[in-house]
């Protein structure tokens, strides 16, 4: 494998396909390392300079996936930016779907993870016997007949029987640039005799072993909200087709807002526009910094609001589980609001939660010389849940305690809310240009709501006239300061937002 660039740089893992090796990335790697990244480009087992099991039947889809998983584990890679093409995508997208926690960003370029099952797989494994009468490379590809499925089966059978090195010729055919004799020879170099060619002979047939084991990973991509970029070559009518590219943009939440691009390139996009796509990958990574996750992000909590009348205003003391427990659902469901109302001498006790912070950190402001709310920080046990008094809220609601969507509530708060660089934030903008940043996600209205759903939240909101929803990834840290009063609103799903002052 190639391992270039600073050892402490962010990792870019580049997976090649058939019938290539890491040499395919020679135009991209210098651009990426110059930008300060550590680039790792392995040769799949059976390809390039890696070991070459001589039995082509060793090269199965599941086996290649496991070898690559073991490679990632052996190098201890984390926060990976994955770049995949061709068979690198069927392998890499499955790994990333199964282990998303290892990956910070993903770039797919002429790739796919098709939803093939055992019931619908149309491809059959070939007979691995050398045929000295097999057509030469160019003649074979020009002579294929039938639809794309038929032509791929012909490719499976021909590759299994080809008596000669076809790698360099295929790279030239499927690239728009004119390769030099030396470059063509370099693609053939790892395979000087038939005994070395089991990998490239067998790789096309691995599609016959795709029988649904990739489906859990494919499903998981619908929840991947980290940055995702889909690139394609206009002249790759298969993996680079507009339909394939669009399907990934639609499937992956993290694709929203990214600069998905189609290039004047063929299947081997790295040959045709290697420097250009490397520059785009650099821009993609710099525009989507890896967030250093703060202690509160995605932390579950619940609140109890004790309502009372303060003159003509309805006021609520807010008790929060933060720092005490994660609000176990069974204890939350068991709370008796009527009993709490009586015990606390309140007008009404109301639930607020469960919620999840979408910010990273809350820092109290030095309140010396200011008046804290009475009892601030004191803990109380509701049922079996310990909570702490954290705020007093003037509510816009009626006696139910349920806030009216898109109406400002004033909260007594002396805090700094911090969102780290690289964090995706969610904003509402009112007709006057006021911007409200989501601070917490609620499962009160929709118990199934998850963080990855927030990217397309505008589809679920009934926004008032003139209001808009926006999501973006922060290029630098964002802080929301509330020095005494915070102006807070909720949306239709009870998610809360604080106004940027």
Short mmCIF file of C-alpha atoms in Angstrom, two decimals:
data_model
loop_
_atom_site.label_atom_id
_atom_site.label_comp_id
_atom_site.label_asym_id
_atom_site.label_seq_id
_atom_site.Cartn_x
_atom_site.Cartn_y
_atom_site.Cartn_z
CA UNK A 1 0.00 0.00 0.00
CA UNK A 2 0.99 3.60 -0.55
CA UNK A 3 1.22 5.74 2.60
CA UNK A 4 2.20 9.29 1.72
CA UNK A 5 1.97 12.67 3.39
CA UNK A 6 2.38 13.74 7.01
CA UNK A 7 1.87 10.92 9.49
CA UNK A 8 -0.33 13.12 11.65
CA UNK A 9 -2.43 14.40 8.76
CA UNK A 10 -6.11 13.59 8.28
CA UNK A 11 -6.37 10.21 6.57
CA UNK A 12 -7.67 9.74 3.04
CA UNK A 13 -8.22 6.08 2.18
CA UNK A 14 -8.41 5.48 -1.58
CA UNK A 15 -9.77 2.15 -2.83
CA UNK A 16 -9.27 1.14 -6.47
CA UNK A 17 -11.27 -1.28 -8.56
CA UNK A 18 -10.77 -3.74 -11.42
CA UNK A 19 -8.25 -4.34 -12.99
CA UNK A 20 -6.09 -1.63 -11.42
CA UNK A 21 -3.92 -1.00 -8.40
CA UNK A 22 -2.81 2.02 -6.37
CA UNK A 23 -0.94 3.31 -9.44
CA UNK A 24 -4.35 4.59 -10.54
CA UNK A 25 -4.09 7.33 -7.89
CA UNK A 26 -0.65 8.65 -8.91
CA UNK A 27 -2.11 11.91 -10.28
CA UNK A 28 -4.23 12.56 -7.20
CA UNK A 29 -1.86 11.70 -4.37
CA UNK A 30 0.61 14.61 -4.82
CA UNK A 31 -2.23 17.15 -4.78
CA UNK A 32 -3.64 15.67 -1.57
CA UNK A 33 -0.35 15.33 0.27
CA UNK A 34 0.65 18.88 -0.73
CA UNK A 35 -2.52 20.00 1.04
CA UNK A 36 -1.31 18.29 4.22
CA UNK A 37 -3.27 15.05 4.14
CA UNK A 38 -2.05 11.51 4.73
CA UNK A 39 -3.04 9.38 1.76
CA UNK A 40 -3.30 5.60 2.06
CA UNK A 41 -3.95 3.63 -1.14
CA UNK A 42 -3.82 -0.15 -0.76
CA UNK A 43 -3.60 -2.71 -3.55
CA UNK A 44 -6.41 -5.22 -3.09
CA UNK A 45 -5.26 -8.76 -2.44
CA UNK A 46 -4.61 -10.29 -5.87
CA UNK A 47 -3.82 -6.89 -7.40
CA UNK A 48 -0.82 -4.59 -7.74
CA UNK A 49 2.00 -5.43 -5.37
CA UNK A 50 -0.16 -7.29 -2.85
CA UNK A 51 -0.07 -11.05 -2.43
CA UNK A 52 -1.68 -12.97 -5.27
CA UNK A 53 -3.49 -16.18 -4.33
CA UNK A 54 -3.26 -18.31 -7.47
CA UNK A 55 -6.73 -19.85 -7.22
CA UNK A 56 -9.21 -17.35 -8.69
CA UNK A 57 -11.99 -18.84 -6.57
CA UNK A 58 -10.34 -17.30 -3.50
CA UNK A 59 -11.41 -13.88 -4.72
CA UNK A 60 -14.92 -13.59 -3.34
CA UNK A 61 -16.78 -10.39 -2.47
CA UNK A 62 -17.05 -11.17 1.24
CA UNK A 63 -13.38 -12.12 1.39
CA UNK A 64 -12.24 -8.84 -0.17
CA UNK A 65 -14.44 -6.91 2.27
CA UNK A 66 -12.92 -8.77 5.22
CA UNK A 67 -9.36 -8.23 3.96
CA UNK A 68 -9.99 -4.48 3.70
CA UNK A 69 -11.59 -4.35 7.14
CA UNK A 70 -8.56 -6.12 8.58
CA UNK A 71 -6.27 -3.64 6.80
CA UNK A 72 -8.11 -0.64 8.29
CA UNK A 73 -8.01 -2.25 11.72
CA UNK A 74 -4.31 -3.16 11.46
CA UNK A 75 -3.38 0.44 10.67
CA UNK A 76 -5.68 1.76 13.40
CA UNK A 77 -7.34 4.23 11.03
CA UNK A 78 -10.05 6.60 12.26
CA UNK A 79 -11.76 9.78 11.05
CA UNK A 80 -11.20 8.45 7.54
CA UNK A 81 -12.09 10.34 4.39
CA UNK A 82 -12.96 7.53 1.99
CA UNK A 83 -12.51 7.82 -1.79
CA UNK A 84 -13.91 4.92 -3.81
CA UNK A 85 -14.34 3.97 -7.46
CA UNK A 86 -15.49 0.83 -9.31
CA UNK A 87 -15.03 -2.29 -7.11
CA UNK A 88 -13.52 0.00 -4.51
CA UNK A 89 -17.05 1.33 -4.05
CA UNK A 90 -18.75 -2.04 -3.63
CA UNK A 91 -16.13 -2.90 -1.02
CA UNK A 92 -15.65 0.50 0.60
CA UNK A 93 -19.29 1.61 0.73
CA UNK A 94 -20.22 -1.65 2.41
CA UNK A 95 -17.48 -1.21 5.04
CA UNK A 96 -18.43 2.41 5.69
CA UNK A 97 -22.11 1.49 5.90
CA UNK A 98 -21.35 -1.23 8.42
CA UNK A 99 -18.86 0.86 10.44
CA UNK A 100 -19.82 4.53 9.91
CA UNK A 101 -18.09 5.57 13.11
CA UNK A 102 -14.70 5.08 11.39
CA UNK A 103 -15.44 7.54 8.60
CA UNK A 104 -15.58 11.35 8.68
CA UNK A 105 -16.35 11.99 4.99
CA UNK A 106 -16.96 9.94 1.86
CA UNK A 107 -16.34 10.61 -1.84
CA UNK A 108 -17.76 8.28 -4.46
CA UNK A 109 -16.53 8.64 -8.05
CA UNK A 110 -18.04 6.29 -10.66
CA UNK A 111 -19.20 3.83 -8.03
CA UNK A 112 -22.23 2.13 -6.52
CA UNK A 113 -23.43 -0.43 -3.98
CA UNK A 114 -26.22 -2.12 -5.94
CA UNK A 115 -29.23 -3.61 -4.09
CA UNK A 116 -28.70 -7.10 -5.52
CA UNK A 117 -30.17 -10.05 -3.60
CA UNK A 118 -29.84 -13.77 -4.06
CA UNK A 119 -33.32 -13.86 -5.53
CA UNK A 120 -32.59 -11.30 -8.24
CA UNK A 121 -28.85 -11.68 -8.92
CA UNK A 122 -28.73 -12.26 -12.70
CA UNK A 123 -25.04 -13.11 -12.87
CA UNK A 124 -23.43 -16.53 -12.72
CA UNK A 125 -19.85 -17.44 -11.82
CA UNK A 126 -17.63 -18.44 -14.74
CA UNK A 127 -15.52 -21.49 -15.42
CA UNK A 128 -11.95 -20.48 -14.65
CA UNK A 129 -10.16 -22.10 -17.57
CA UNK A 130 -7.68 -20.35 -19.83
CA UNK A 131 -8.88 -20.18 -23.43
CA UNK A 132 -6.01 -19.62 -25.84
CA UNK A 133 -8.55 -18.68 -28.50
CA UNK A 134 -10.14 -15.89 -26.43
CA UNK A 135 -10.59 -12.66 -28.38
CA UNK A 136 -8.01 -9.88 -27.94
CA UNK A 137 -9.04 -7.14 -25.50
CA UNK A 138 -10.16 -4.45 -27.96
CA UNK A 139 -11.91 -6.91 -30.25
CA UNK A 140 -13.80 -8.44 -27.32
CA UNK A 141 -15.07 -5.13 -25.94
CA UNK A 142 -16.11 -3.83 -29.34
CA UNK A 143 -17.92 -7.08 -30.10
CA UNK A 144 -20.06 -7.47 -26.99
CA UNK A 145 -23.81 -7.76 -27.66
CA UNK A 146 -27.09 -7.47 -25.78
CA UNK A 147 -28.05 -5.17 -22.91
CA UNK A 148 -25.77 -4.04 -20.09
CA UNK A 149 -26.52 -7.17 -18.08
CA UNK A 150 -25.63 -9.46 -20.97
CA UNK A 151 -22.49 -7.50 -21.69
CA UNK A 152 -21.33 -7.69 -18.08
CA UNK A 153 -21.83 -11.46 -18.01
CA UNK A 154 -19.74 -11.67 -21.18
CA UNK A 155 -17.06 -9.62 -19.41
CA UNK A 156 -17.18 -12.02 -16.42
CA UNK A 157 -16.68 -15.05 -18.68
CA UNK A 158 -14.04 -13.46 -20.91
CA UNK A 159 -11.93 -12.18 -18.00
CA UNK A 160 -11.96 -15.64 -16.42
CA UNK A 161 -10.55 -17.22 -19.57
CA UNK A 162 -8.29 -14.52 -21.05
CA UNK A 163 -4.77 -15.92 -21.65
CA UNK A 164 -3.08 -12.54 -21.80
CA UNK A 165 -2.62 -9.40 -19.70
CA UNK A 166 -5.55 -7.13 -20.57
CA UNK A 167 -5.17 -4.55 -17.79
CA UNK A 168 -3.30 -1.79 -19.60
CA UNK A 169 -5.35 -2.09 -22.78
CA UNK A 170 -8.58 -1.88 -20.76
CA UNK A 171 -7.36 1.23 -18.94
CA UNK A 172 -6.63 2.85 -22.28
CA UNK A 173 -10.03 1.90 -23.69
CA UNK A 174 -11.99 3.19 -20.70
CA UNK A 175 -10.04 6.45 -20.33
CA UNK A 176 -10.34 9.53 -22.52
CA UNK A 177 -6.72 10.57 -22.12
CA UNK A 178 -4.04 8.85 -24.18
CA UNK A 179 -1.88 6.76 -21.88
CA UNK A 180 1.81 6.45 -22.67
CA UNK A 181 3.35 3.08 -23.43
CA UNK A 182 4.97 3.24 -20.01
CA UNK A 183 1.65 3.84 -18.28
CA UNK A 184 -0.01 0.97 -20.10
CA UNK A 185 2.93 -1.24 -19.17
CA UNK A 186 2.65 -0.13 -15.53
CA UNK A 187 -0.90 -1.45 -15.32
CA UNK A 188 0.27 -4.79 -16.74
CA UNK A 189 3.45 -4.94 -14.66
CA UNK A 190 2.04 -6.65 -11.54
CA UNK A 191 0.77 -9.53 -13.72
CA UNK A 192 3.76 -10.78 -15.79
CA UNK A 193 2.37 -14.32 -16.23
CA UNK A 194 -0.94 -16.14 -16.01
CA UNK A 195 -0.23 -17.45 -12.49
CA UNK A 196 -0.28 -13.85 -11.17
CA UNK A 197 -3.62 -12.93 -12.78
CA UNK A 198 -6.14 -14.76 -10.61
CA UNK A 199 -7.27 -11.45 -9.06
CA UNK A 200 -8.08 -9.48 -12.21
CA UNK A 201 -9.50 -12.61 -13.81
CA UNK A 202 -11.86 -13.17 -10.86
CA UNK A 203 -12.86 -9.66 -9.78
CA UNK A 204 -15.71 -9.24 -12.31
CA UNK A 205 -17.23 -12.54 -11.16
CA UNK A 206 -17.43 -11.32 -7.55
CA UNK A 207 -20.72 -9.67 -8.53
CA UNK A 208 -22.25 -13.18 -8.63
CA UNK A 209 -21.49 -13.42 -4.90
CA UNK A 210 -23.48 -10.30 -4.06
CA UNK A 211 -26.66 -11.88 -2.70
CA UNK A 212 -27.95 -9.34 -0.18
CA UNK A 213 -25.17 -9.26 2.39
CA UNK A 214 -24.58 -5.60 1.45
CA UNK A 215 -28.20 -4.56 2.08
CA UNK A 216 -27.78 -3.62 5.79
CA UNK A 217 -24.94 -1.31 4.82
CA UNK A 218 -26.99 0.13 1.96
CA UNK A 219 -29.86 0.83 4.35
CA UNK A 220 -27.46 2.49 6.79
CA UNK A 221 -26.47 5.05 4.16
CA UNK A 222 -29.89 6.66 4.56
CA UNK A 223 -28.74 7.69 8.06
CA UNK A 224 -25.22 8.89 7.14
CA UNK A 225 -25.31 12.62 7.87
CA UNK A 226 -21.57 13.26 7.57
CA UNK A 227 -20.27 15.03 4.44
CA UNK A 228 -20.77 12.95 1.28
CA UNK A 229 -19.68 13.92 -2.23
CA UNK A 230 -20.78 12.17 -5.45
CA UNK A 231 -18.58 12.63 -8.54
CA UNK A 232 -18.96 11.00 -11.94
CA UNK A 233 -17.59 10.86 -15.45
CA UNK A 234 -20.00 11.78 -18.24
CA UNK A 235 -18.65 8.99 -20.45
CA UNK A 236 -19.11 6.21 -17.90
CA UNK A 237 -22.63 5.10 -18.81
CA UNK A 238 -22.78 2.56 -15.99
CA UNK A 239 -21.35 3.48 -12.59
CA UNK A 240 -20.97 7.09 -13.70
CA UNK A 241 -24.48 7.53 -15.01
CA UNK A 242 -26.57 10.51 -13.95
CA UNK A 243 -29.12 8.10 -12.47
CA UNK A 244 -26.54 6.35 -10.31
CA UNK A 245 -25.04 9.61 -9.12
CA UNK A 246 -28.47 11.08 -8.34
CA UNK A 247 -29.52 7.96 -6.45
CA UNK A 248 -26.65 8.45 -4.01
CA UNK A 249 -27.28 12.16 -3.64
CA UNK A 250 -30.91 11.37 -2.79
CA UNK A 251 -30.05 8.46 -0.48
CA UNK A 252 -27.39 10.01 1.76
CA UNK A 253 -28.44 12.89 4.06
CA UNK A 254 -24.86 14.17 4.24
CA UNK A 255 -24.88 14.86 0.50
CA UNK A 256 -27.02 17.98 1.01
CA UNK A 257 -25.24 21.20 0.18
CA UNK A 258 -22.19 19.53 -1.39
CA UNK A 259 -20.73 20.35 -4.80
CA UNK A 260 -21.61 17.15 -6.66
CA UNK A 261 -19.95 17.30 -10.07
CA UNK A 262 -19.93 15.54 -13.42
CA UNK A 263 -16.65 15.62 -15.32
CA UNK A 264 -15.72 15.14 -18.96
CA UNK A 265 -14.22 11.78 -18.06
CA UNK A 266 -14.61 8.08 -18.62
CA UNK A 267 -14.81 5.17 -16.20
CA UNK A 268 -11.26 5.65 -14.93
CA UNK A 269 -11.92 9.19 -13.80
CA UNK A 270 -8.60 9.24 -11.92
CA UNK A 271 -6.73 9.00 -15.24
CA UNK A 272 -8.80 11.58 -17.08
CA UNK A 273 -9.15 14.31 -14.46
CA UNK A 274 -7.07 13.10 -11.52
CA UNK A 275 -5.60 16.48 -10.60
CA UNK A 276 -8.97 18.22 -10.92
CA UNK A 277 -10.88 15.80 -8.69
CA UNK A 278 -8.02 15.78 -6.17
CA UNK A 279 -8.32 19.57 -5.96
CA UNK A 280 -12.07 19.20 -5.46
CA UNK A 281 -11.48 16.63 -2.70
CA UNK A 282 -9.16 19.12 -0.97
CA UNK A 283 -11.85 21.82 -1.20
CA UNK A 284 -14.48 19.35 0.03
CA UNK A 285 -12.38 18.42 3.06
CA UNK A 286 -11.48 21.99 3.90
CA UNK A 287 -15.12 23.08 3.60
CA UNK A 288 -16.24 20.24 5.86
CA UNK A 289 -13.82 20.17 8.81
CA UNK A 290 -14.03 17.20 11.13
CA UNK A 291 -15.85 18.39 14.28
CA UNK A 292 -14.11 17.88 17.61
CA UNK A 293 -17.24 16.64 19.34
CA UNK A 294 -18.10 18.50 22.50
CA UNK A 295 -19.38 16.84 25.69
CA UNK A 296 -23.05 17.60 25.05
CA UNK A 297 -23.54 16.74 21.39
CA UNK A 298 -26.29 14.14 20.92
CA UNK A 299 -26.69 13.85 24.70
CA UNK A 300 -30.16 12.84 25.80
CA UNK A 301 -31.95 14.77 28.54
CA UNK A 302 -35.43 15.54 29.85
CA UNK A 303 -37.02 18.50 31.61
CA UNK A 304 -39.92 19.15 33.96
CA UNK A 305 -41.53 22.59 33.86
CA UNK A 306 -43.27 23.77 37.03
CA UNK A 307 -45.72 26.47 35.97
CA UNK A 308 -46.91 29.35 38.10
CA UNK A 309 -48.56 32.72 37.52
CA UNK A 310 -46.39 35.79 37.96
CA UNK A 311 -48.85 38.63 37.61
CA UNK A 312 -50.22 38.48 34.09
CA UNK A 313 -47.33 36.28 32.93
CA UNK A 314 -47.15 32.50 32.98
CA UNK A 315 -43.74 31.49 34.30
CA UNK A 316 -42.05 28.09 34.46
CA UNK A 317 -39.19 26.81 36.54
CA UNK A 318 -37.18 24.42 34.37
CA UNK A 319 -35.63 21.31 35.93
CA UNK A 320 -33.18 19.32 33.81
CA UNK A 321 -31.53 15.87 34.03
CA UNK A 322 -28.32 17.15 32.42
CA UNK A 323 -25.26 15.90 34.25
CA UNK A 324 -27.34 13.71 36.55
CA UNK A 325 -28.75 10.95 34.32
CA UNK A 326 -29.78 10.28 30.71
CA UNK A 327 -33.50 10.18 31.48
CA UNK A 328 -34.23 6.44 31.17
CA UNK A 329 -37.45 6.05 29.22
CA UNK A 330 -39.08 3.78 31.81
CA UNK A 331 -38.55 6.34 34.59
CA UNK A 332 -39.71 9.16 32.33
CA UNK A 333 -42.89 7.30 31.38
CA UNK A 334 -43.59 6.52 35.04
CA UNK A 335 -43.74 10.17 36.15
CA UNK A 336 -47.10 11.21 37.64
CA UNK A 337 -47.52 14.84 36.62
CA UNK A 338 -50.57 15.29 38.84
CA UNK A 339 -48.65 14.14 41.91
CA UNK A 340 -45.69 16.37 40.99
CA UNK A 341 -48.02 19.37 40.62
CA UNK A 342 -49.43 18.80 44.10
CA UNK A 343 -46.08 18.06 45.75
CA UNK A 344 -44.43 21.14 44.27
CA UNK A 345 -47.35 23.49 44.83
CA UNK A 346 -47.36 24.39 41.14
CA UNK A 347 -50.15 25.53 38.89
CA UNK A 348 -49.17 22.70 36.55
CA UNK A 349 -46.27 20.35 35.90
CA UNK A 350 -45.41 19.72 32.25
CA UNK A 351 -43.00 17.39 30.46
CA UNK A 352 -40.36 18.62 28.06
CA UNK A 353 -38.53 15.73 26.48
CA UNK A 354 -36.88 13.50 25.76
CA UNK A 355 -34.50 15.83 23.97
CA UNK A 356 -31.03 15.63 22.45
CA UNK A 357 -28.55 18.49 22.36
CA UNK A 358 -27.38 19.43 18.88
CA UNK A 359 -24.80 21.83 20.30
CA UNK A 360 -21.42 20.84 21.73
CA UNK A 361 -20.94 22.73 24.95
CA UNK A 362 -22.69 25.05 27.40
CA UNK A 363 -20.51 27.43 29.38
CA UNK A 364 -21.99 29.46 32.26
CA UNK A 365 -21.20 33.16 32.09
CA UNK A 366 -19.63 34.68 35.18
CA UNK A 367 -22.73 36.01 36.89
CA UNK A 368 -20.99 38.05 39.58
CA UNK A 369 -23.05 41.14 40.22
CA UNK A 370 -26.14 39.69 38.55
CA UNK A 371 -29.16 38.11 40.18
CA UNK A 372 -29.48 34.36 39.78
CA UNK A 373 -32.90 32.77 39.75
CA UNK A 374 -33.84 31.61 43.26
CA UNK A 375 -32.68 28.07 43.89
CA UNK A 376 -30.52 27.89 40.74
CA UNK A 377 -28.59 24.60 40.66
CA UNK A 378 -30.59 22.91 43.40
CA UNK A 379 -31.63 19.32 42.69
CA UNK A 380 -35.05 17.75 43.15
CA UNK A 381 -36.25 14.18 42.63
CA UNK A 382 -39.35 13.75 40.48
CA UNK A 383 -40.56 10.18 40.79
CA UNK A 384 -37.19 8.41 40.53
CA UNK A 385 -35.54 11.03 38.29
CA UNK A 386 -33.14 13.51 39.81
CA UNK A 387 -33.19 16.93 38.14
CA UNK A 388 -31.56 20.31 38.62
CA UNK A 389 -33.13 23.78 38.43
CA UNK A 390 -31.51 25.48 35.41
CA UNK A 391 -33.74 28.30 34.17
CA UNK A 392 -36.91 30.32 34.48
CA UNK A 393 -39.01 30.82 31.36
CA UNK A 394 -41.71 33.32 30.53
CA UNK A 395 -44.08 31.29 28.39
CA UNK A 396 -46.15 32.42 25.46
CA UNK A 397 -48.43 29.43 25.92
CA UNK A 398 -51.63 28.83 27.70
CA UNK A 399 -51.95 26.89 30.93
CA UNK A 400 -50.96 23.63 29.23
CA UNK A 401 -47.34 24.76 29.19
CA UNK A 402 -46.92 23.76 25.56
CA UNK A 403 -45.16 26.55 23.69
CA UNK A 404 -46.75 27.93 20.56
CA UNK A 405 -44.54 27.24 17.53
CA UNK A 406 -42.60 30.19 16.14
CA UNK A 407 -43.51 32.50 19.04
CA UNK A 408 -40.67 33.96 21.12
CA UNK A 409 -40.30 32.90 24.75
CA UNK A 410 -37.89 34.81 26.96
CA UNK A 411 -35.66 32.56 29.06
CA UNK A 412 -33.57 33.79 31.98
CA UNK A 413 -30.18 32.36 31.04
CA UNK A 414 -26.52 33.33 31.47
CA UNK A 415 -24.77 30.93 29.11
CA UNK A 416 -22.63 30.54 26.03
CA UNK A 417 -23.79 27.83 23.64
CA UNK A 418 -20.92 26.53 21.50
CA UNK A 419 -21.12 24.71 18.15
CA UNK A 420 -17.71 23.48 16.98
CA UNK A 421 -16.27 23.96 13.49
CA UNK A 422 -17.50 21.17 11.20
CA UNK A 423 -20.81 20.87 13.04
CA UNK A 424 -23.92 20.86 10.86
CA UNK A 425 -26.37 23.38 12.28
CA UNK A 426 -30.07 23.93 11.60
CA UNK A 427 -31.55 27.40 11.39
CA UNK A 428 -34.90 29.14 11.08
CA UNK A 429 -35.11 32.65 9.68
CA UNK A 430 -38.10 34.88 10.33
CA UNK A 431 -39.51 37.39 7.82
CA UNK A 432 -37.46 40.21 9.41
CA UNK A 433 -34.16 38.37 8.97
CA UNK A 434 -33.87 37.14 12.55
CA UNK A 435 -31.97 33.83 12.69
CA UNK A 436 -32.66 31.12 15.26
CA UNK A 437 -30.21 28.22 15.69
CA UNK A 438 -31.47 24.83 16.85
CA UNK A 439 -30.17 23.97 20.30
CA UNK A 440 -32.03 20.73 20.94
CA UNK A 441 -33.95 18.10 19.02
CA UNK A 442 -37.18 16.83 20.52
CA UNK A 443 -38.85 13.43 20.33
CA UNK A 444 -42.00 14.69 22.01
CA UNK A 445 -44.07 15.13 18.87
CA UNK A 446 -42.32 12.50 16.74
CA UNK A 447 -40.67 9.79 18.88
CA UNK A 448 -38.93 8.42 15.78
CA UNK A 449 -37.11 11.65 14.92
CA UNK A 450 -33.33 11.14 14.67
CA UNK A 451 -30.39 13.49 14.09
CA UNK A 452 -29.98 12.38 10.47
CA UNK A 453 -33.61 13.41 9.82
CA UNK A 454 -32.87 17.04 10.64
CA UNK A 455 -31.18 17.72 7.31
CA UNK A 456 -34.53 17.47 5.55
CA UNK A 457 -36.58 18.84 8.44
CA UNK A 458 -38.20 21.50 6.27
CA UNK A 459 -40.23 18.72 4.63
CA UNK A 460 -41.90 18.06 8.00
CA UNK A 461 -42.42 21.66 9.13
CA UNK A 462 -45.45 23.87 8.51
CA UNK A 463 -43.51 27.11 8.41
CA UNK A 464 -45.41 30.40 8.77
CA UNK A 465 -45.44 32.69 5.77
CA UNK A 466 -42.05 34.31 5.25
CA UNK A 467 -40.13 31.83 7.43
CA UNK A 468 -37.39 29.62 5.99
CA UNK A 469 -35.37 26.61 7.17
CA UNK A 470 -31.67 26.23 6.39
CA UNK A 471 -28.88 23.82 7.24
CA UNK A 472 -25.16 24.37 6.83
CA UNK A 473 -21.80 23.09 8.04
CA UNK A 474 -19.82 25.56 10.11
CA UNK A 475 -16.45 26.65 8.79
CA UNK A 476 -15.55 28.02 12.21
CA UNK A 477 -16.85 27.82 15.75
CA UNK A 478 -20.22 29.43 16.46
CA UNK A 479 -21.24 30.78 19.88
CA UNK A 480 -24.66 31.96 21.04
CA UNK A 481 -24.43 34.24 24.04
CA UNK A 482 -27.31 34.77 26.46
CA UNK A 483 -26.32 37.34 29.06
CA UNK A 484 -29.45 37.41 31.18
CA UNK A 485 -32.13 36.75 28.57
CA UNK A 486 -32.30 34.27 25.69
CA UNK A 487 -35.02 34.46 23.05
CA UNK A 488 -36.18 30.93 22.29
CA UNK A 489 -38.72 29.48 19.87
CA UNK A 490 -39.95 26.01 19.01
CA UNK A 491 -41.01 24.54 15.67
CA UNK A 492 -43.94 22.22 14.89
CA UNK A 493 -42.01 19.22 16.25
CA UNK A 494 -41.03 20.96 19.51
CA UNK A 495 -37.36 21.35 18.52
CA UNK A 496 -35.96 24.44 20.26
CA UNK A 497 -33.95 27.30 18.76
CA UNK A 498 -32.16 30.29 20.28
CA UNK A 499 -32.01 33.60 18.45
CA UNK A 500 -28.65 34.89 17.28
CA UNK A 501 -28.33 38.35 18.85
#
